[in-house]
PDB file of C-alpha atoms in Angstrom:
ATOM      1  CA  UNK L   1      14.675  -2.465  11.604  1.00  0.00           C
ATOM      2  CA  UNK L   2      11.086  -3.239  12.517  1.00  0.00           C
ATOM      3  CA  UNK L   3       8.624  -3.820   9.723  1.00  0.00           C
ATOM      4  CA  UNK L   4       5.648  -1.463   9.488  1.00  0.00           C
ATOM      5  CA  UNK L   5       2.250  -2.553  10.775  1.00  0.00           C
ATOM      6  CA  UNK L   6      -0.825  -2.340   8.577  1.00  0.00           C
ATOM      7  CA  UNK L   7      -2.961   0.775   9.029  1.00  0.00           C
ATOM      8  CA  UNK L   8      -6.655   0.395   8.332  1.00  0.00           C
ATOM      9  CA  UNK L   9      -6.880   3.695   6.400  1.00  0.00           C
ATOM     10  CA  UNK L  10      -4.550   2.852   3.533  1.00  0.00           C
ATOM     11  CA  UNK L  11      -4.252  -0.890   4.134  1.00  0.00           C
ATOM     12  CA  UNK L  12      -0.675  -0.848   2.843  1.00  0.00           C
ATOM     13  CA  UNK L  13       2.630  -1.404   4.578  1.00  0.00           C
ATOM     14  CA  UNK L  14       4.968   1.291   3.320  1.00  0.00           C
ATOM     15  CA  UNK L  15       8.719   1.766   3.763  1.00  0.00           C
ATOM     16  CA  UNK L  16      10.617   4.922   2.777  1.00  0.00           C
ATOM     17  CA  UNK L  17      14.355   4.313   2.301  1.00  0.00           C
ATOM     18  CA  UNK L  18      16.569   7.393   2.391  1.00  0.00           C
ATOM     19  CA  UNK L  19      19.832   6.301   0.767  1.00  0.00           C
ATOM     20  CA  UNK L  20      23.251   7.940   1.005  1.00  0.00           C
ATOM     21  CA  UNK L  21      26.436   8.628   2.895  1.00  0.00           C
ATOM     22  CA  UNK L  22      26.292  11.846   4.894  1.00  0.00           C
ATOM     23  CA  UNK L  23      30.112  11.972   4.986  1.00  0.00           C
ATOM     24  CA  UNK L  24      30.332  12.465   1.200  1.00  0.00           C
ATOM     25  CA  UNK L  25      28.861  15.928   0.557  1.00  0.00           C
ATOM     26  CA  UNK L  26      25.830  15.630  -1.789  1.00  0.00           C
ATOM     27  CA  UNK L  27      25.719  11.835  -1.425  1.00  0.00           C
ATOM     28  CA  UNK L  28      24.309  12.728   2.014  1.00  0.00           C
ATOM     29  CA  UNK L  29      21.062  13.908   0.425  1.00  0.00           C
ATOM     30  CA  UNK L  30      19.104  10.822   1.567  1.00  0.00           C
ATOM     31  CA  UNK L  31      20.073  11.233   5.231  1.00  0.00           C
ATOM     32  CA  UNK L  32      19.113  14.934   5.114  1.00  0.00           C
ATOM     33  CA  UNK L  33      15.691  14.034   3.686  1.00  0.00           C
ATOM     34  CA  UNK L  34      15.332  11.362   6.397  1.00  0.00           C
ATOM     35  CA  UNK L  35      16.017  13.991   9.083  1.00  0.00           C
ATOM     36  CA  UNK L  36      13.528  16.414   7.527  1.00  0.00           C
ATOM     37  CA  UNK L  37      10.798  13.778   7.267  1.00  0.00           C
ATOM     38  CA  UNK L  38      11.226  12.387  10.783  1.00  0.00           C
ATOM     39  CA  UNK L  39      11.677  15.755  12.519  1.00  0.00           C
ATOM     40  CA  UNK L  40       8.850  17.527  10.725  1.00  0.00           C
ATOM     41  CA  UNK L  41       6.118  14.919  10.228  1.00  0.00           C
ATOM     42  CA  UNK L  42       4.227  12.177  12.003  1.00  0.00           C
ATOM     43  CA  UNK L  43       3.371   9.112   9.955  1.00  0.00           C
ATOM     44  CA  UNK L  44       0.824   6.411  10.753  1.00  0.00           C
ATOM     45  CA  UNK L  45       2.104   3.060  12.065  1.00  0.00           C
ATOM     46  CA  UNK L  46       1.969   1.454   8.597  1.00  0.00           C
ATOM     47  CA  UNK L  47       4.630   3.875   7.277  1.00  0.00           C
ATOM     48  CA  UNK L  48       8.246   3.604   8.388  1.00  0.00           C
ATOM     49  CA  UNK L  49      10.997   5.988   7.280  1.00  0.00           C
ATOM     50  CA  UNK L  50      14.581   4.682   7.346  1.00  0.00           C
ATOM     51  CA  UNK L  51      18.063   6.130   6.899  1.00  0.00           C
ATOM     52  CA  UNK L  52      19.511   3.026   5.244  1.00  0.00           C
ATOM     53  CA  UNK L  53      22.933   4.277   4.198  1.00  0.00           C
ATOM     54  CA  UNK L  54      23.047   2.117   1.093  1.00  0.00           C
ATOM     55  CA  UNK L  55      20.741  -0.392  -0.549  1.00  0.00           C
ATOM     56  CA  UNK L  56      21.624  -3.996   0.217  1.00  0.00           C
ATOM     57  CA  UNK L  57      20.236  -7.486   0.001  1.00  0.00           C
ATOM     58  CA  UNK L  58      19.440  -7.294   3.713  1.00  0.00           C
ATOM     59  CA  UNK L  59      16.362  -5.323   2.633  1.00  0.00           C
ATOM     60  CA  UNK L  60      14.721  -8.314   0.933  1.00  0.00           C
ATOM     61  CA  UNK L  61      12.429  -8.790   3.942  1.00  0.00           C
ATOM     62  CA  UNK L  62      10.937  -5.372   3.257  1.00  0.00           C
ATOM     63  CA  UNK L  63      10.004  -6.405  -0.268  1.00  0.00           C
ATOM     64  CA  UNK L  64       8.403  -9.517   1.195  1.00  0.00           C
ATOM     65  CA  UNK L  65       6.521  -7.680   3.942  1.00  0.00           C
ATOM     66  CA  UNK L  66       5.710  -4.305   2.350  1.00  0.00           C
ATOM     67  CA  UNK L  67       3.181  -3.358  -0.261  1.00  0.00           C
ATOM     68  CA  UNK L  68       4.965  -0.184  -1.359  1.00  0.00           C
ATOM     69  CA  UNK L  69       8.542   1.086  -1.069  1.00  0.00           C
ATOM     70  CA  UNK L  70       9.932   4.533  -1.785  1.00  0.00           C
ATOM     71  CA  UNK L  71      13.626   5.298  -2.201  1.00  0.00           C
ATOM     72  CA  UNK L  72      15.179   8.746  -1.956  1.00  0.00           C
ATOM     73  CA  UNK L  73      18.698   9.135  -3.315  1.00  0.00           C
ATOM     74  CA  UNK L  74      21.206  11.403  -5.013  1.00  0.00           C
ATOM     75  CA  UNK L  75      21.272  11.306  -8.835  1.00  0.00           C
ATOM     76  CA  UNK L  76      24.362  12.089 -10.865  1.00  0.00           C
ATOM     77  CA  UNK L  77      24.964  12.255 -14.597  1.00  0.00           C
ATOM     78  CA  UNK L  78      21.539  13.452 -15.714  1.00  0.00           C
ATOM     79  CA  UNK L  79      22.904  16.674 -17.274  1.00  0.00           C
ATOM     80  CA  UNK L  80      20.142  18.535 -15.395  1.00  0.00           C
ATOM     81  CA  UNK L  81      21.069  21.432 -13.103  1.00  0.00           C
ATOM     82  CA  UNK L  82      21.924  20.550  -9.495  1.00  0.00           C
ATOM     83  CA  UNK L  83      18.751  20.569  -7.417  1.00  0.00           C
ATOM     84  CA  UNK L  84      16.526  19.103 -10.150  1.00  0.00           C
ATOM     85  CA  UNK L  85      14.094  16.605  -8.608  1.00  0.00           C
ATOM     86  CA  UNK L  86      13.242  13.362 -10.408  1.00  0.00           C
ATOM     87  CA  UNK L  87      10.491  10.824  -9.905  1.00  0.00           C
ATOM     88  CA  UNK L  88      10.825   7.471 -11.629  1.00  0.00           C
ATOM     89  CA  UNK L  89       9.852   3.834 -11.456  1.00  0.00           C
ATOM     90  CA  UNK L  90      12.362   1.173 -10.371  1.00  0.00           C
ATOM     91  CA  UNK L  91      12.446  -0.271 -13.902  1.00  0.00           C
ATOM     92  CA  UNK L  92      13.721   3.092 -15.166  1.00  0.00           C
ATOM     93  CA  UNK L  93      16.922   2.594 -13.155  1.00  0.00           C
ATOM     94  CA  UNK L  94      20.080   1.029 -14.507  1.00  0.00           C
ATOM     95  CA  UNK L  95      20.614  -2.458 -13.121  1.00  0.00           C
ATOM     96  CA  UNK L  96      23.975  -3.917 -12.158  1.00  0.00           C
ATOM     97  CA  UNK L  97      25.224  -6.682 -14.402  1.00  0.00           C
ATOM     98  CA  UNK L  98      28.010  -9.116 -13.631  1.00  0.00           C
ATOM     99  CA  UNK L  99      30.268  -8.867 -10.616  1.00  0.00           C
ATOM    100  CA  UNK L 100      29.864  -5.854  -8.386  1.00  0.00           C
ATOM    101  CA  UNK L 101      32.473  -4.306  -6.148  1.00  0.00           C
ATOM    102  CA  UNK L 102      29.965  -4.359  -3.310  1.00  0.00           C
ATOM    103  CA  UNK L 103      26.590  -5.900  -2.511  1.00  0.00           C
ATOM    104  CA  UNK L 104      25.708  -2.534  -0.990  1.00  0.00           C
ATOM    105  CA  UNK L 105      25.581  -0.825  -4.390  1.00  0.00           C
ATOM    106  CA  UNK L 106      22.120  -2.027  -5.387  1.00  0.00           C
ATOM    107  CA  UNK L 107      19.341  -0.036  -6.972  1.00  0.00           C
ATOM    108  CA  UNK L 108      15.693  -0.560  -6.080  1.00  0.00           C
ATOM    109  CA  UNK L 109      15.341  -2.419  -9.398  1.00  0.00           C
ATOM    110  CA  UNK L 110      18.162  -4.791  -8.377  1.00  0.00           C
ATOM    111  CA  UNK L 111      16.495  -5.353  -5.013  1.00  0.00           C
ATOM    112  CA  UNK L 112      13.132  -6.070  -6.648  1.00  0.00           C
ATOM    113  CA  UNK L 113      14.783  -8.425  -9.171  1.00  0.00           C
ATOM    114  CA  UNK L 114      16.450 -10.371  -6.350  1.00  0.00           C
ATOM    115  CA  UNK L 115      13.206 -10.475  -4.392  1.00  0.00           C
ATOM    116  CA  UNK L 116      11.308 -11.789  -7.416  1.00  0.00           C
ATOM    117  CA  UNK L 117      13.637 -14.800  -7.487  1.00  0.00           C
ATOM    118  CA  UNK L 118      12.396 -15.581  -3.965  1.00  0.00           C
ATOM    119  CA  UNK L 119       8.763 -15.002  -4.900  1.00  0.00           C
ATOM    120  CA  UNK L 120       8.513 -11.602  -3.143  1.00  0.00           C
ATOM    121  CA  UNK L 121       7.074  -8.518  -4.742  1.00  0.00           C
ATOM    122  CA  UNK L 122       5.831  -5.040  -3.959  1.00  0.00           C
ATOM    123  CA  UNK L 123       5.395  -1.743  -5.759  1.00  0.00           C
ATOM    124  CA  UNK L 124       8.026   0.953  -5.664  1.00  0.00           C
ATOM    125  CA  UNK L 125       8.774   4.541  -6.553  1.00  0.00           C
ATOM    126  CA  UNK L 126      12.098   6.363  -6.652  1.00  0.00           C
ATOM    127  CA  UNK L 127      12.747  10.023  -5.956  1.00  0.00           C
ATOM    128  CA  UNK L 128      16.105  11.592  -6.618  1.00  0.00           C
ATOM    129  CA  UNK L 129      17.855  14.874  -7.078  1.00  0.00           C
ATOM    130  CA  UNK L 130      20.667  15.830  -9.407  1.00  0.00           C
ATOM    131  CA  UNK L 131      23.660  16.678  -7.248  1.00  0.00           C
ATOM    132  CA  UNK L 132      26.747  18.858  -7.672  1.00  0.00           C
ATOM    133  CA  UNK L 133      29.385  16.789  -5.884  1.00  0.00           C
ATOM    134  CA  UNK L 134      28.970  13.391  -4.279  1.00  0.00           C
ATOM    135  CA  UNK L 135      32.658  12.498  -4.288  1.00  0.00           C
ATOM    136  CA  UNK L 136      34.510  15.199  -2.363  1.00  0.00           C
ATOM    137  CA  UNK L 137      38.279  14.976  -1.918  1.00  0.00           C
ATOM    138  CA  UNK L 138      37.847  14.985   1.874  1.00  0.00           C
ATOM    139  CA  UNK L 139      35.081  13.816   4.195  1.00  0.00           C
ATOM    140  CA  UNK L 140      32.459  16.569   4.147  1.00  0.00           C
ATOM    141  CA  UNK L 141      29.227  16.542   6.159  1.00  0.00           C
ATOM    142  CA  UNK L 142      27.136  19.060   4.225  1.00  0.00           C
ATOM    143  CA  UNK L 143      25.247  19.546   0.987  1.00  0.00           C
ATOM    144  CA  UNK L 144      26.238  21.972  -1.745  1.00  0.00           C
ATOM    145  CA  UNK L 145      24.087  25.119  -1.799  1.00  0.00           C
ATOM    146  CA  UNK L 146      21.933  24.265  -4.878  1.00  0.00           C
ATOM    147  CA  UNK L 147      21.163  20.806  -3.474  1.00  0.00           C
ATOM    148  CA  UNK L 148      20.415  22.094   0.036  1.00  0.00           C
ATOM    149  CA  UNK L 149      18.131  24.809  -1.340  1.00  0.00           C
ATOM    150  CA  UNK L 150      16.126  22.217  -3.289  1.00  0.00           C
ATOM    151  CA  UNK L 151      15.668  19.727  -0.396  1.00  0.00           C
ATOM    152  CA  UNK L 152      12.148  21.083   0.346  1.00  0.00           C
ATOM    153  CA  UNK L 153      11.088  20.203  -3.208  1.00  0.00           C
ATOM    154  CA  UNK L 154      12.284  16.620  -2.769  1.00  0.00           C
ATOM    155  CA  UNK L 155      10.575  16.308   0.632  1.00  0.00           C
ATOM    156  CA  UNK L 156       7.353  17.668  -0.888  1.00  0.00           C
ATOM    157  CA  UNK L 157       7.552  15.155  -3.764  1.00  0.00           C
ATOM    158  CA  UNK L 158       7.827  12.247  -1.306  1.00  0.00           C
ATOM    159  CA  UNK L 159       5.006  13.616   0.860  1.00  0.00           C
ATOM    160  CA  UNK L 160       2.769  14.152  -2.193  1.00  0.00           C
ATOM    161  CA  UNK L 161       3.362  10.571  -3.334  1.00  0.00           C
ATOM    162  CA  UNK L 162       2.482   9.157   0.094  1.00  0.00           C
ATOM    163  CA  UNK L 163      -0.530  11.465   0.419  1.00  0.00           C
ATOM    164  CA  UNK L 164      -1.699  10.298  -3.000  1.00  0.00           C
ATOM    165  CA  UNK L 165      -1.656   6.718  -1.687  1.00  0.00           C
ATOM    166  CA  UNK L 166      -3.972   7.699   1.158  1.00  0.00           C
ATOM    167  CA  UNK L 167      -1.377   8.156   3.891  1.00  0.00           C
ATOM    168  CA  UNK L 168      -2.361  10.710   6.551  1.00  0.00           C
ATOM    169  CA  UNK L 169       0.736  12.766   7.380  1.00  0.00           C
ATOM    170  CA  UNK L 170       0.665  15.324  10.183  1.00  0.00           C
ATOM    171  CA  UNK L 171       2.953  18.333  10.528  1.00  0.00           C
ATOM    172  CA  UNK L 172       4.708  18.300  13.908  1.00  0.00           C
ATOM    173  CA  UNK L 173       4.941  22.097  13.776  1.00  0.00           C
ATOM    174  CA  UNK L 174       1.240  22.808  13.234  1.00  0.00           C
ATOM    175  CA  UNK L 175      -0.421  19.552  14.312  1.00  0.00           C
ATOM    176  CA  UNK L 176      -2.444  19.641  11.087  1.00  0.00           C
ATOM    177  CA  UNK L 177      -2.521  17.031   8.350  1.00  0.00           C
ATOM    178  CA  UNK L 178      -0.729  17.991   5.162  1.00  0.00           C
ATOM    179  CA  UNK L 179      -2.862  18.529   2.073  1.00  0.00           C
ATOM    180  CA  UNK L 180      -2.317  19.407  -1.588  1.00  0.00           C
ATOM    181  CA  UNK L 181      -0.319  22.614  -1.858  1.00  0.00           C
ATOM    182  CA  UNK L 182       1.633  21.894   1.364  1.00  0.00           C
ATOM    183  CA  UNK L 183       5.052  23.548   1.499  1.00  0.00           C
ATOM    184  CA  UNK L 184       7.911  22.084   3.513  1.00  0.00           C
ATOM    185  CA  UNK L 185      10.078  24.407   5.619  1.00  0.00           C
ATOM    186  CA  UNK L 186      13.571  23.220   6.502  1.00  0.00           C
ATOM    187  CA  UNK L 187      14.274  22.447  10.163  1.00  0.00           C
ATOM    188  CA  UNK L 188      17.406  23.874  11.705  1.00  0.00           C
TER     189      UNK L 188
END
């Protein structure tokens, strides 16, 4: 993965990490958002959007080299209805303590904590959506209906956050920059 270059307009290097496993029903939310963002919008050179699968320590270089990181992931256990969109800071996330079954099961807070030990730091924001089923009995490449129907809201939340940081985002469909009140339409 190449690191983003600095753009003179916002002056920040920004990475957007879309997290999830598209083979596990609603856990594939991140990859669907990645596809929507990259198919529908053009970002300046200082913003890179990645389908990362899962968060891992191999992303420490991004914390070192970026000013701002966004993660997009499925949320489970919030007691909110499926399709509810959340925005939170990395410190609001539960950290792993003790031994972990996998180094690929990190949260953004865990990644930032590890980076801080190396003297790296950047800002971050997390966007998630309450899901219906992220552990299907069989491999399933799809999202449940309430999650799929709410994907535009999650895409819009990410776009609004980037726009608020001064990032110029252009719709591939219209060729126009997005602005407040923009509505995302799903690609087929």
